Coordinates of C-alpha atoms and ligand atoms in Angstrom, one line a residue:
X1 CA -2.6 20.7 -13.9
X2 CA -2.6 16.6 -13.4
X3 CA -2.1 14.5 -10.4
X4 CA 1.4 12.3 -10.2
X5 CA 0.2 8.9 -8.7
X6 CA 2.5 7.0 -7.0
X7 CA 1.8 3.3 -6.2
X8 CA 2.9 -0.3 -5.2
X9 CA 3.4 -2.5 -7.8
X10 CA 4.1 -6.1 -6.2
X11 CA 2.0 -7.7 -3.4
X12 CA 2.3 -4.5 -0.9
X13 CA 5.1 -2.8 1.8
X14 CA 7.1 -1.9 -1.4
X15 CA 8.3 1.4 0.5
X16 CA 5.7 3.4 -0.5
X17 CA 5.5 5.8 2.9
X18 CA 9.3 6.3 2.9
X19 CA 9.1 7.2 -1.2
X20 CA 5.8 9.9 -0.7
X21 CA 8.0 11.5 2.0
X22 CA 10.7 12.4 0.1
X23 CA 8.9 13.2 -3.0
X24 CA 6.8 15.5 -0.8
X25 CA 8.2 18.7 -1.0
X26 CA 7.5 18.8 -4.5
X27 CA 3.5 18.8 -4.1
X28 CA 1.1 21.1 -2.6
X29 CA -0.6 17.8 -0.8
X30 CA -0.5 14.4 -0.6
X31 CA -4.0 12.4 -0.8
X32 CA -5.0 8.8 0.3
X33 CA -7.8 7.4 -2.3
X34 CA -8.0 3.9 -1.1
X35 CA -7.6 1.0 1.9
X36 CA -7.4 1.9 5.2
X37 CA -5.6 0.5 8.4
X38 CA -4.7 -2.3 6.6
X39 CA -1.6 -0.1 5.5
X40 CA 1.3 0.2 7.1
X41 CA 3.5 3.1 5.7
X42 CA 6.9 3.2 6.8
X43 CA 8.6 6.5 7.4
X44 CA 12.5 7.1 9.1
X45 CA 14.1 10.3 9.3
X46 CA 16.3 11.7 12.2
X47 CA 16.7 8.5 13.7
X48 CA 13.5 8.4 14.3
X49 CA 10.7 5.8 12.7
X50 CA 6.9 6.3 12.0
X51 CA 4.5 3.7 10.6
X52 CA 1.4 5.2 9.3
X53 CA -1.6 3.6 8.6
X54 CA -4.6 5.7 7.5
X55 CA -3.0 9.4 7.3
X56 CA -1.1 9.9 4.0
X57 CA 2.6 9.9 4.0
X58 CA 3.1 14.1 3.6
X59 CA 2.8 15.1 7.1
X60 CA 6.0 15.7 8.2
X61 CA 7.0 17.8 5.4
X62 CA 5.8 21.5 6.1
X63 CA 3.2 23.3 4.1
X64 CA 1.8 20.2 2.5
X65 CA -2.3 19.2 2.7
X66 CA -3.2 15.8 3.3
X67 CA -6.2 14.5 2.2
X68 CA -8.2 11.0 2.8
X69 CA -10.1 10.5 0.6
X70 CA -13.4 9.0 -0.3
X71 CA -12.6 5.8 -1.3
X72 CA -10.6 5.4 2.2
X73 CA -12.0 3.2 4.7
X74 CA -11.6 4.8 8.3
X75 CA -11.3 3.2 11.9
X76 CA -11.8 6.3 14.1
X77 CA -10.5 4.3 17.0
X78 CA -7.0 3.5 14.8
X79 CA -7.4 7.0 13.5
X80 CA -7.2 8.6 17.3
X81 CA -5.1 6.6 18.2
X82 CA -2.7 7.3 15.3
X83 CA -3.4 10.9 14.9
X84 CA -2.7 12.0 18.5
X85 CA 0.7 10.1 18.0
X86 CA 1.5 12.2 15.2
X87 CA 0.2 15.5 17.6
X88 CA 2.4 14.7 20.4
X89 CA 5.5 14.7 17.8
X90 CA 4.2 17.9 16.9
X91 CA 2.9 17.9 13.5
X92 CA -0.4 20.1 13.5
X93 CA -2.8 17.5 12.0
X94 CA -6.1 19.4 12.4
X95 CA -4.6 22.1 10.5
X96 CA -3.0 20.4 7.5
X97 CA -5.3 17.0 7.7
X98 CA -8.9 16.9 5.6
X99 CA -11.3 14.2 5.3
X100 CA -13.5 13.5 2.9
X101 CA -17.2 13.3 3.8
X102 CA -18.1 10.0 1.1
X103 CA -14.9 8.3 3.2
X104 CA -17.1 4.7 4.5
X105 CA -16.4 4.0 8.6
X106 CA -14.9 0.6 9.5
X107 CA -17.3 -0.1 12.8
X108 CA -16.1 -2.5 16.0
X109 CA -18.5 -5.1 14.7
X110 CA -16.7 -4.9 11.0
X111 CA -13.4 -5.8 12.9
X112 CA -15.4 -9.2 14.0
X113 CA -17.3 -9.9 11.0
X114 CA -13.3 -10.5 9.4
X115 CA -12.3 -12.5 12.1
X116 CA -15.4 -14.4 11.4
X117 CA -15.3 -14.2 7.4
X118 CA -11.9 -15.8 8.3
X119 CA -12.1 -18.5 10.7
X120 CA -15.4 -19.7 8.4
X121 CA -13.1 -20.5 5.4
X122 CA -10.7 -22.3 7.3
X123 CA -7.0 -23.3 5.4
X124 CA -8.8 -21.4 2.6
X125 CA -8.5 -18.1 4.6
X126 CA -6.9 -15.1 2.8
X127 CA -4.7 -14.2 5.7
X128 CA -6.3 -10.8 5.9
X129 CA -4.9 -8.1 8.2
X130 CA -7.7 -8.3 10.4
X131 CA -9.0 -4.1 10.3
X132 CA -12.4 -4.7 9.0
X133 CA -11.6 -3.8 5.7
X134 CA -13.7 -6.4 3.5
X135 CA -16.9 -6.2 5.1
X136 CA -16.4 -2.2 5.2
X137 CA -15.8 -2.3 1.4
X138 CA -18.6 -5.1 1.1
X139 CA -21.2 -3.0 2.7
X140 CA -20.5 0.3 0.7
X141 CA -21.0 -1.9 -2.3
X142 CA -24.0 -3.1 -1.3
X143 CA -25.3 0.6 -0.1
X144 CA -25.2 -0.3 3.7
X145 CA -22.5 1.5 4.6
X146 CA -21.6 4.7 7.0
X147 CA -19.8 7.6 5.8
X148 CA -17.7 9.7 7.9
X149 CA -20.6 12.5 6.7
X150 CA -23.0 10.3 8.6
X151 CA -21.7 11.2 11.8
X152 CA -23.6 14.7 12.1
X153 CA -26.6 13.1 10.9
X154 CA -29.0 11.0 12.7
X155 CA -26.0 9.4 13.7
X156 CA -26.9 7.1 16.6
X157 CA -30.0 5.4 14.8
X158 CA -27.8 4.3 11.8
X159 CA -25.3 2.9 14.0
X160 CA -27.6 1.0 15.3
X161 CA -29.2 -0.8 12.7
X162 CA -25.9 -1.4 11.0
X163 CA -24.8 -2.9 14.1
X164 CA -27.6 -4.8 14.6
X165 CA -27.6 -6.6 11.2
X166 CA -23.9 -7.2 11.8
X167 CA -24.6 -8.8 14.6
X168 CA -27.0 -11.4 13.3
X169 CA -24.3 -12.5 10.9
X170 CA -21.6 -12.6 13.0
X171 CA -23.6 -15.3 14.9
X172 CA -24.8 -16.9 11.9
X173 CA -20.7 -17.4 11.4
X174 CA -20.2 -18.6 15.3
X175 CA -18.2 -15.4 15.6
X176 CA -17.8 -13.3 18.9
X177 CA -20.0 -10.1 19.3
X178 CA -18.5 -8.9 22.2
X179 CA -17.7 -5.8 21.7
X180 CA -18.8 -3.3 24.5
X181 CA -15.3 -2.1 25.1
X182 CA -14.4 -1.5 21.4
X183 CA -17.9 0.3 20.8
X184 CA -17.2 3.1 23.9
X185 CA -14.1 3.6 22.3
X186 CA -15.3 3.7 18.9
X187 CA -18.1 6.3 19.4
X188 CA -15.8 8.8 21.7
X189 CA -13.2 8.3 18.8
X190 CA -16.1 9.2 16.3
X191 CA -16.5 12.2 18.2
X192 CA -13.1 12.7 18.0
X193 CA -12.7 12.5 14.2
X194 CA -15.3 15.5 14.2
X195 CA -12.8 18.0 15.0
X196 CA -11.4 17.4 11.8
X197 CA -11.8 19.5 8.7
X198 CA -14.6 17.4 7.1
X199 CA -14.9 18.2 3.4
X200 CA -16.2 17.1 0.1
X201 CA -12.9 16.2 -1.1
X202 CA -14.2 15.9 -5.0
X203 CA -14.3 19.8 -4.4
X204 CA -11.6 20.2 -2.6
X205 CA -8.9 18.1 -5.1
X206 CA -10.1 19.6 -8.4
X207 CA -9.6 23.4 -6.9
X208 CA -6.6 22.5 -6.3
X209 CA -5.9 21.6 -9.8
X210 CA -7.8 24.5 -11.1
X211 CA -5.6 26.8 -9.2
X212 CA -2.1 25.2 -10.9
X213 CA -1.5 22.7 -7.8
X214 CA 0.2 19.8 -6.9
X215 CA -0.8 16.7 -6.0
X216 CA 0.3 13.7 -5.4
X217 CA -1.9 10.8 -4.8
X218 CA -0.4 8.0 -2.9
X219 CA -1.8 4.3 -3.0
X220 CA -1.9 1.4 -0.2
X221 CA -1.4 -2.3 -0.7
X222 CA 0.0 -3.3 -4.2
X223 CA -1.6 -4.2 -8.0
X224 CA -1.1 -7.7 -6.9
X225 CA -3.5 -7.8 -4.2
X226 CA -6.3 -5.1 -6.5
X227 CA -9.8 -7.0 -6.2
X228 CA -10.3 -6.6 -10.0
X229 CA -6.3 -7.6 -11.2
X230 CA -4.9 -9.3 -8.1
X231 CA -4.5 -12.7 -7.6
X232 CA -7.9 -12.8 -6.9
X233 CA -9.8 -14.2 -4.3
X234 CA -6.2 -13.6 -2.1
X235 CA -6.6 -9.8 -2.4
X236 CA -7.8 -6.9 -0.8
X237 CA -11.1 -5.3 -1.4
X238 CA -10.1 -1.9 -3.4
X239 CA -8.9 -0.9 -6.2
X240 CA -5.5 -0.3 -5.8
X241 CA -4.7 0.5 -9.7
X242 CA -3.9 3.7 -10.7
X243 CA -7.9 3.8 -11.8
X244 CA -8.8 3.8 -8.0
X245 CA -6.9 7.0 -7.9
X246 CA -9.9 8.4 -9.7
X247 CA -12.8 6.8 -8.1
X248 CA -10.8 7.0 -4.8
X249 CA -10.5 11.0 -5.0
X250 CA -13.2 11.9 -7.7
X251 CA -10.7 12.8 -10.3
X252 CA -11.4 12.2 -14.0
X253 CA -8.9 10.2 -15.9
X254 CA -7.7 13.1 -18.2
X255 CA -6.4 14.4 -15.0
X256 CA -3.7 11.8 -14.3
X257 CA 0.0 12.5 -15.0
X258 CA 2.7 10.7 -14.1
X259 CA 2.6 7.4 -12.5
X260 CA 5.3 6.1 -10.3
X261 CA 5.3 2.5 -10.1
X262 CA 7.5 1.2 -6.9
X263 CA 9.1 -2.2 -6.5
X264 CA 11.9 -4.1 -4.2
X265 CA 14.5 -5.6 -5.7
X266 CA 13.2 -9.1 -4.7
X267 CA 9.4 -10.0 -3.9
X268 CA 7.6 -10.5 -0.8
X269 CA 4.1 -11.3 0.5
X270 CA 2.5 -11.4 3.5
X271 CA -1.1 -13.9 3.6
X272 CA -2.2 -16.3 1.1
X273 CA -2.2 -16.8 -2.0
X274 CA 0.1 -17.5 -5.0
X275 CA 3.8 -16.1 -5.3
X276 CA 5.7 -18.0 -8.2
X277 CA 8.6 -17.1 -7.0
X278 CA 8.7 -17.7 -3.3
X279 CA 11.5 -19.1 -1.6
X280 CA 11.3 -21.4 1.3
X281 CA 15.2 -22.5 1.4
X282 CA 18.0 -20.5 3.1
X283 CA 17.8 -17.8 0.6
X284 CA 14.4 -16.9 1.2
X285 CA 15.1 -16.8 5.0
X286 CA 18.4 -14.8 4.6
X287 CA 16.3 -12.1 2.2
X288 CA 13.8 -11.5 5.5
X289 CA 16.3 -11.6 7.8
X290 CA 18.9 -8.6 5.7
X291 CA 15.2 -7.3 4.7
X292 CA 13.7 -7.2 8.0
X293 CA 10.9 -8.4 6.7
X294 CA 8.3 -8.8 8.9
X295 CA 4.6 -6.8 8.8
X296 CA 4.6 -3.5 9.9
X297 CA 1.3 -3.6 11.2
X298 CA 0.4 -7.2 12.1
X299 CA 4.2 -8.2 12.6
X300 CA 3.6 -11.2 10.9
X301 CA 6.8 -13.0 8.9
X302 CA 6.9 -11.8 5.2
X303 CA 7.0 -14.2 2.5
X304 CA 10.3 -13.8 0.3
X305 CA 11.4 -14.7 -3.2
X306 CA 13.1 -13.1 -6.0
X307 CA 11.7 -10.2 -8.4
X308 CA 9.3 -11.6 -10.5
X309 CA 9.3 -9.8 -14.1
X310 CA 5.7 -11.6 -15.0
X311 CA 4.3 -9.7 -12.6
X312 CA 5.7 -7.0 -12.4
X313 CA 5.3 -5.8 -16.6
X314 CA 1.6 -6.9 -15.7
X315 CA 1.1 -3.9 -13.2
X316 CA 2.9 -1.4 -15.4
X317 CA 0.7 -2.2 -18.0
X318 CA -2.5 -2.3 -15.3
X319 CA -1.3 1.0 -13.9
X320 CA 0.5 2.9 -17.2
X321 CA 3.5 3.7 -15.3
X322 CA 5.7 6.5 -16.7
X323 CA 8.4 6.3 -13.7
X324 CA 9.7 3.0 -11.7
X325 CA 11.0 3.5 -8.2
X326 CA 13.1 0.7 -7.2
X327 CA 13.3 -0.3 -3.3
X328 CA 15.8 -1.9 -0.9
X329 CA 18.6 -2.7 -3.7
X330 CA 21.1 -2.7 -0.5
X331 CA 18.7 -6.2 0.6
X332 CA 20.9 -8.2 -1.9
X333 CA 24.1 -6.6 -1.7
X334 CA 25.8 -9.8 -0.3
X335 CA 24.6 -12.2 -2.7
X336 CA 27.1 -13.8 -5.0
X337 CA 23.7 -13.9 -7.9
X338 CA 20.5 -12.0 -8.3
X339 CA 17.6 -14.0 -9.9
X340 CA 14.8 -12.6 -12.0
X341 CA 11.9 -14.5 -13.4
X342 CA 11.3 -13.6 -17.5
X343 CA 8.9 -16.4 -17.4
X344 CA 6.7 -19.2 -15.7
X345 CA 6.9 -22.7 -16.8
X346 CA 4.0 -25.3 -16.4
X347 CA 2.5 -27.9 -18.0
X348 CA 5.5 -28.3 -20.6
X349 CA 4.4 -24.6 -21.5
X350 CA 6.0 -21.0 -20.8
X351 CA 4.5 -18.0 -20.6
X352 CA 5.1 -14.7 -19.6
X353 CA 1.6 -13.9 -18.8
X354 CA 0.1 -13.7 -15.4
X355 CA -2.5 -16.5 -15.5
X356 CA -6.1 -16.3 -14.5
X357 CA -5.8 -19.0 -12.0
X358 CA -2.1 -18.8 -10.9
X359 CA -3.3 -20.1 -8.1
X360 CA -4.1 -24.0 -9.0
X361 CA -1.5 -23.9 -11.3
X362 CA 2.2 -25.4 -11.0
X363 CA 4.0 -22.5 -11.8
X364 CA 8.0 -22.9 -12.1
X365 CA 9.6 -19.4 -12.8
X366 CA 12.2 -19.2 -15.5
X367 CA 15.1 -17.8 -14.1
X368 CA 18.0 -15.1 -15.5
X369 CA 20.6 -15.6 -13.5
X370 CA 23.0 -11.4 -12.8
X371 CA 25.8 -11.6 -11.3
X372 CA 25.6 -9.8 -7.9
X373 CA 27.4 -6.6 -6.5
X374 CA 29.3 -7.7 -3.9
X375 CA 29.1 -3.7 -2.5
X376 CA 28.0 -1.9 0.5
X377 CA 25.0 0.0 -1.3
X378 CA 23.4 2.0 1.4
X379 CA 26.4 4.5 1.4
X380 CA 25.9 5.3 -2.1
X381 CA 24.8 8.4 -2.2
X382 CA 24.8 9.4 -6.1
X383 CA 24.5 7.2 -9.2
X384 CA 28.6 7.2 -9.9
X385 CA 28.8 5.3 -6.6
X386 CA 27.3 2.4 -8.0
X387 CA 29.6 -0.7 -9.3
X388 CA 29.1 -2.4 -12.6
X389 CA 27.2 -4.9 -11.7
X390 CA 24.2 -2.9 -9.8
X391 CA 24.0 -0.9 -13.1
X392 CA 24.3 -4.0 -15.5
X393 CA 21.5 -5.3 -12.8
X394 CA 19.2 -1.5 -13.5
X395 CA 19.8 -1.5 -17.4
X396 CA 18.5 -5.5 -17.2
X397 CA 15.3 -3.9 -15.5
X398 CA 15.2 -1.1 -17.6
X399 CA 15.1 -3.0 -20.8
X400 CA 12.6 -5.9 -19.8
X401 CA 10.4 -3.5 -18.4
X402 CA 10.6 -1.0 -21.1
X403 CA 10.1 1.8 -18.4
X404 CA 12.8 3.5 -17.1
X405 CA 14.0 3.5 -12.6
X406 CA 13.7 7.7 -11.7
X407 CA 15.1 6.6 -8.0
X408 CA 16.9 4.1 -6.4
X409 CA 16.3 3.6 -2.4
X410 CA 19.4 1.9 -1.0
X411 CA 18.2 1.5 2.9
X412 CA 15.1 2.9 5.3
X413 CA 16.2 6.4 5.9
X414 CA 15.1 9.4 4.1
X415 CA 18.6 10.3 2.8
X416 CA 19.1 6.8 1.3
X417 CA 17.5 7.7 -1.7
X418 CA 18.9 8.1 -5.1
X419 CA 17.5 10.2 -7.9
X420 CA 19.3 8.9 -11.0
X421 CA 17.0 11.0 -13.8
X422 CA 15.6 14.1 -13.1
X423 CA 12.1 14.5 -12.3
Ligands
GDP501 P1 4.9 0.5 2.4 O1 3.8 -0.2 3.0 O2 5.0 0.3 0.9 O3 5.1 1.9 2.8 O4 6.2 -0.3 3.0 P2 6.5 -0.8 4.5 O5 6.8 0.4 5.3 O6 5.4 -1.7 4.9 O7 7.7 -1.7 4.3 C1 8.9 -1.2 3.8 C2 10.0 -1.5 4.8 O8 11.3 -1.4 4.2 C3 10.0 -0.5 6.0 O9 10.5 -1.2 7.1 C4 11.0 0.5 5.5 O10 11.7 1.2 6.6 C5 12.1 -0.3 4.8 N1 12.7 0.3 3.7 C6 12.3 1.1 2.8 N2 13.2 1.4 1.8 C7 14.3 0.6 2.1 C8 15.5 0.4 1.5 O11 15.8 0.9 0.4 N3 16.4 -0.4 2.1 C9 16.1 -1.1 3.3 N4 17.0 -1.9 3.8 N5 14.9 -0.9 3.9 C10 14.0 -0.1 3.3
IMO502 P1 0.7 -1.6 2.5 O1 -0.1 -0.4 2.2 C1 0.9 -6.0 2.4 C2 -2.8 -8.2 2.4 C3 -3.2 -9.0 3.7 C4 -4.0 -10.1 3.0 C5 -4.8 -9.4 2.0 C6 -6.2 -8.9 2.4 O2 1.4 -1.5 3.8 O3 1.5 -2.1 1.4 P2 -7.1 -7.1 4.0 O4 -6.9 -6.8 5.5 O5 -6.8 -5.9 3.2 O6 -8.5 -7.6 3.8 O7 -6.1 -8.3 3.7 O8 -4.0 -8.2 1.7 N1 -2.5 -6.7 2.7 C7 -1.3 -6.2 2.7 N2 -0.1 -6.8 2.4 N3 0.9 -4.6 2.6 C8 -0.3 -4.0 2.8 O9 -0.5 -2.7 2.8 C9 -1.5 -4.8 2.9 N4 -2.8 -4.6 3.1 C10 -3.4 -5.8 3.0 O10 -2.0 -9.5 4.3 O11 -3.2 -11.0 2.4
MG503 MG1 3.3 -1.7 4.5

C-alpha cells in the first residue's frame, strides 16, 4: 500500500483543509509532515466554519487517525488552545490524535527571536506569520532543538539552556524577552500535550501500510514558498514538496502514490516576495473582495493576481503530480475574461521558466486571454452543470499542464465540490 499526498501548489491557502476533508473518508488517517501554526486550514460544513492550524484536516470525519508528524513544528500553547476547541465541538482528539515523538517544539522565546529576525531586516522582511517557525526549523538544523519526546526527559534543564541562549540573541537583535506570561502558559500547555498519544510515528505510519491502509498525507503552505524550490529567501522554512512527505513522516519514496496538486483559479500571496502576476488595479481588489481573501490566521490582506501557468507547471514537475484539484472557480464567475500567464517577458526575452532570481528581475507575464463564464458556479453540483466556457477554460488547464483536474471546488462548503473523474 502507498500514501496519496495532497498538497498546495501556488504560494499557500489554496484550500487545502476544505479538500483533505472531503477526500477523508476515503483513508484510514490523515497525517501532517511539515510547518506548523503557520497554517491556517480552512474547513465549513453545517454552517459551521473551522480553521485549523497544527491538527490535520481529518478530524471531523469519523474513524479516521490523525497524525503530526515529525517534521511538524508544534506550539503547545496554539496546540491547547486549538485542540480543546475542537473537544468542546465534540470530536474526541485524544483518541483519534497521535504525535510524533521527533516532532521539534516552537518555545515562547522562538515566537520573539521572529519578531526580531524580522524587524532586523527591515523593508527586506519576509512578511513571516510570526509563530516561531524559522528559528524552530533553524535550531533543529543546527541540532539545538526540543522534541516533543523531550518533554519526559530532563525536561526542565533543556528548556533552560535553550532559553537561555535565545535570550542572548534576542538582545543581540534589540528584540523583547519578555516573556513571563507566555512561558507559564507554554509549560502548563507542555504538560498538556502529554496526555496525548505520543508515538514514534515512523513506526506507526509504515504499519499502517503494512497492514493494507490508507493514508493520506496532507501538506501546509505551498511549493512556492518550499525553502529549497520557493522563491527563495521569501519562503518558509520546510519542505513543502511532495519529498518533505517522506522526511516529514519517515516514509521511503517508493511508498508514494498519488499526488494531488491543488490550485485556485487565480493567484494569491500573502508576505513578500515576487508574484509576476500580481494585480494592484481594480481587478486585483475585486478578486480579494468576491475571494475573501484575507489570512486565515494573521488576517492580513491577500495579494491577488491571475493564475500563473509558469509557476504552476514548475510545482507539478517539483511535486510529480498525478491529480490537480482546482479551487474557488466560482471567484471569477463575474468576469467578462479570465487571464493566464504561458510566459514571462523581460529583458526583450520570454521564458517559461521560473527564474532563479525572479525576484530582481522585471518580469511581465504573457497573457492568454478565455473568455469568461458569465454563470453562477457554486450551484453546480455535477460536471453537466458547467457552461461552455468553464470547460473550454478546464481543457485550456488540462492541456498546458499536461495533468488532468480530478475535482473542481466551486465555493467554501464541503458540498461545493465537484468530482469530474473518478478517483
Ligand atoms: P488552505 O490553507 O490551503 O487550507 O486554505 P485557506 O483555508 O487558508 O484558504 C482558503 C479559503 O477559501 C478559505 O476561506 C475557504 O473557506 C475558502 N474556499 C475554499 N474553497 C473555496 C471555493 O471553491 N470557493 C470559495 N469561494 N471559497 C473557497
Ligand atoms: P497554509 O498552510 C500562506 C508565508 C508567510 C510568509 C512566509 C514565511 O495556510 O497555506 P513563516 O511564518 O512560515 O516563516 O512565513 O510564508 N506563509 C503562508 N502563506 N499560507 C500559509 O499556510 C503560509 N504559511 C506561511 O506569509 O510570507
Ligand atoms: Mg491557509
Amino acid at each position: 500500500m502507498k500514501v496519496d499526498v495532497l498538497l498546495g501548489l501556488q504560494w499557500g491557502d489554496e484550500g487545502k483543509g476544505k479538500v483533505v476533508d472531503v477526500l477523508t473518508p476515503r483513508y484510514d488517517a490523515v497525517a501532517r509532515f511539515q510547518g506548523g501554526p503557520n497554517a491556517g486550514h480552512t474547513l465549513e460544513f453545517e454552517g459551521k466554519k473551522y480553521v485549523l492550524r497544527s491538527i490535520p484536516s481529518g478530524v471531523f470525519q469519523k474513524d479516521t487517525v490523525n497524525i503530526i508528524g515529525n517534521g511538524v513544528v508544534l506550539d503547545p500553547v496554539l496546540f491547547e488552545e486549538e485542540a480543546r476547541s475542537l473537544e468542546a465541538s465534540g470530536v474526541p482528539l485524544k483518541q483519534i490524535l497521535k504525535i510524533s515523538k521527533k516532532a521539534h517544539l516552537i518555545l515562547p522565546t522562538h515566537r520573539k527571536l521572529d519578531a526580531a529576525n524580522e524587524a532586523a531586516k527591515g523593508s527586506a522582511k519576509i512578511g513571516t506569520t510570526g509563530k516561531g517557525i524559522g528559528p524552530t526549523y533553524t535550531d533543529k538544523i543546527s541540532r539545538n532543538g526540543l522534541r516533543v519526546g523531550d518533554l519526559f526527559d530532563n525536561f526542565g534543564r533543556k528548556y533552560q539552556a535553550a532559553k537561555e541562549r535565545h535570550i542572548a540573541m534576542i538582545q543581540r537583535l534589540g528584540g523583547d524577552t519578555e516573556i513571563a506570561e507566555l512561558e507559564e502558559k507554554w509549560l502548563n500547555a507542555c504538560e498538556y500535550l502529554k496526555e496525548y498519544d505520543l508515538i514514534d510515528s515512523e513506526y506507526y505510519v509504515n504499519g499502517m501500510l503494512k497492514e493494507g491502509k490508507k493514508i493520506l498525507c496532507e501538506g501546509a503552505q505551498g511549493t512556492m514558498l518550499d525553502v529549497d524550490f520557493g522563491s527563495y529567501p521569501f519562503v518558509t522554512s520546510s519542505n513543502t514538496v511532495t519529498a518533505g512527505a517522506c522526511t516529514g513522516l519517515g516514509l521511503a519514496p517508493n511508498k508514494i502514490g498519488d499526488v494531488y496538486g491543488i490550485f485556485k483559479a487565480y493567484c494569491t500571496r500573502v508576505g513578500s516576495g515576487p508574484f509576476p502576476t500580481e494585480l494592484f488595479d481594480e481587478t486585483g481588489q475585486k478578486i480579494r473582495a468576491i475571494g475573501h481573501e484575507y489570512g486565515a490566521v494573521t488576517g492580513r490582506e491577500r495579494r491577488c493576481g491571475w493564475i500563473d501557468l509558469v509557476a504552476l507547471k514548475y510545482s507539478i514537475m517539483i511535486n510529480g503530480v498525478t491529480r490537480l484539484i482546482m479551487m474557488k472557480s466560482d471567484v471569477l464567475d463575474g468576469f467578462e475574461t479570465v487571464k493566464a500567464c504561458v510566459a514571462y517577458e523581460f529583458d526583450g526575452k520570454t521564458t517559461d521558466h521560473f527564474p532563479f532570481d525572479a525576484n530582481d528581475l522585471p518580469l511581465k507575464p504573457v497573457y492568454k486571454d478565455l473568455k469568461g463564464w458569465n454563470t453562477d458556479l457554486s450551484k453546480a453540483t455535477s460536471p453537466a452543470d458547467f457552461p461552455k466556457e468553464f470547460n473550454d477554460y478546464i481543457d485550456f488547464l488540462e492541456k498546458e499542464l499536461e495533468t488532468p483536474i480530478y475535482i473542481l471546488s466551486v465555493g467554501p462548503d464541503r458540498t461545493q465540490t465537484i468530482v469530474r473523474k473518478p478517483l
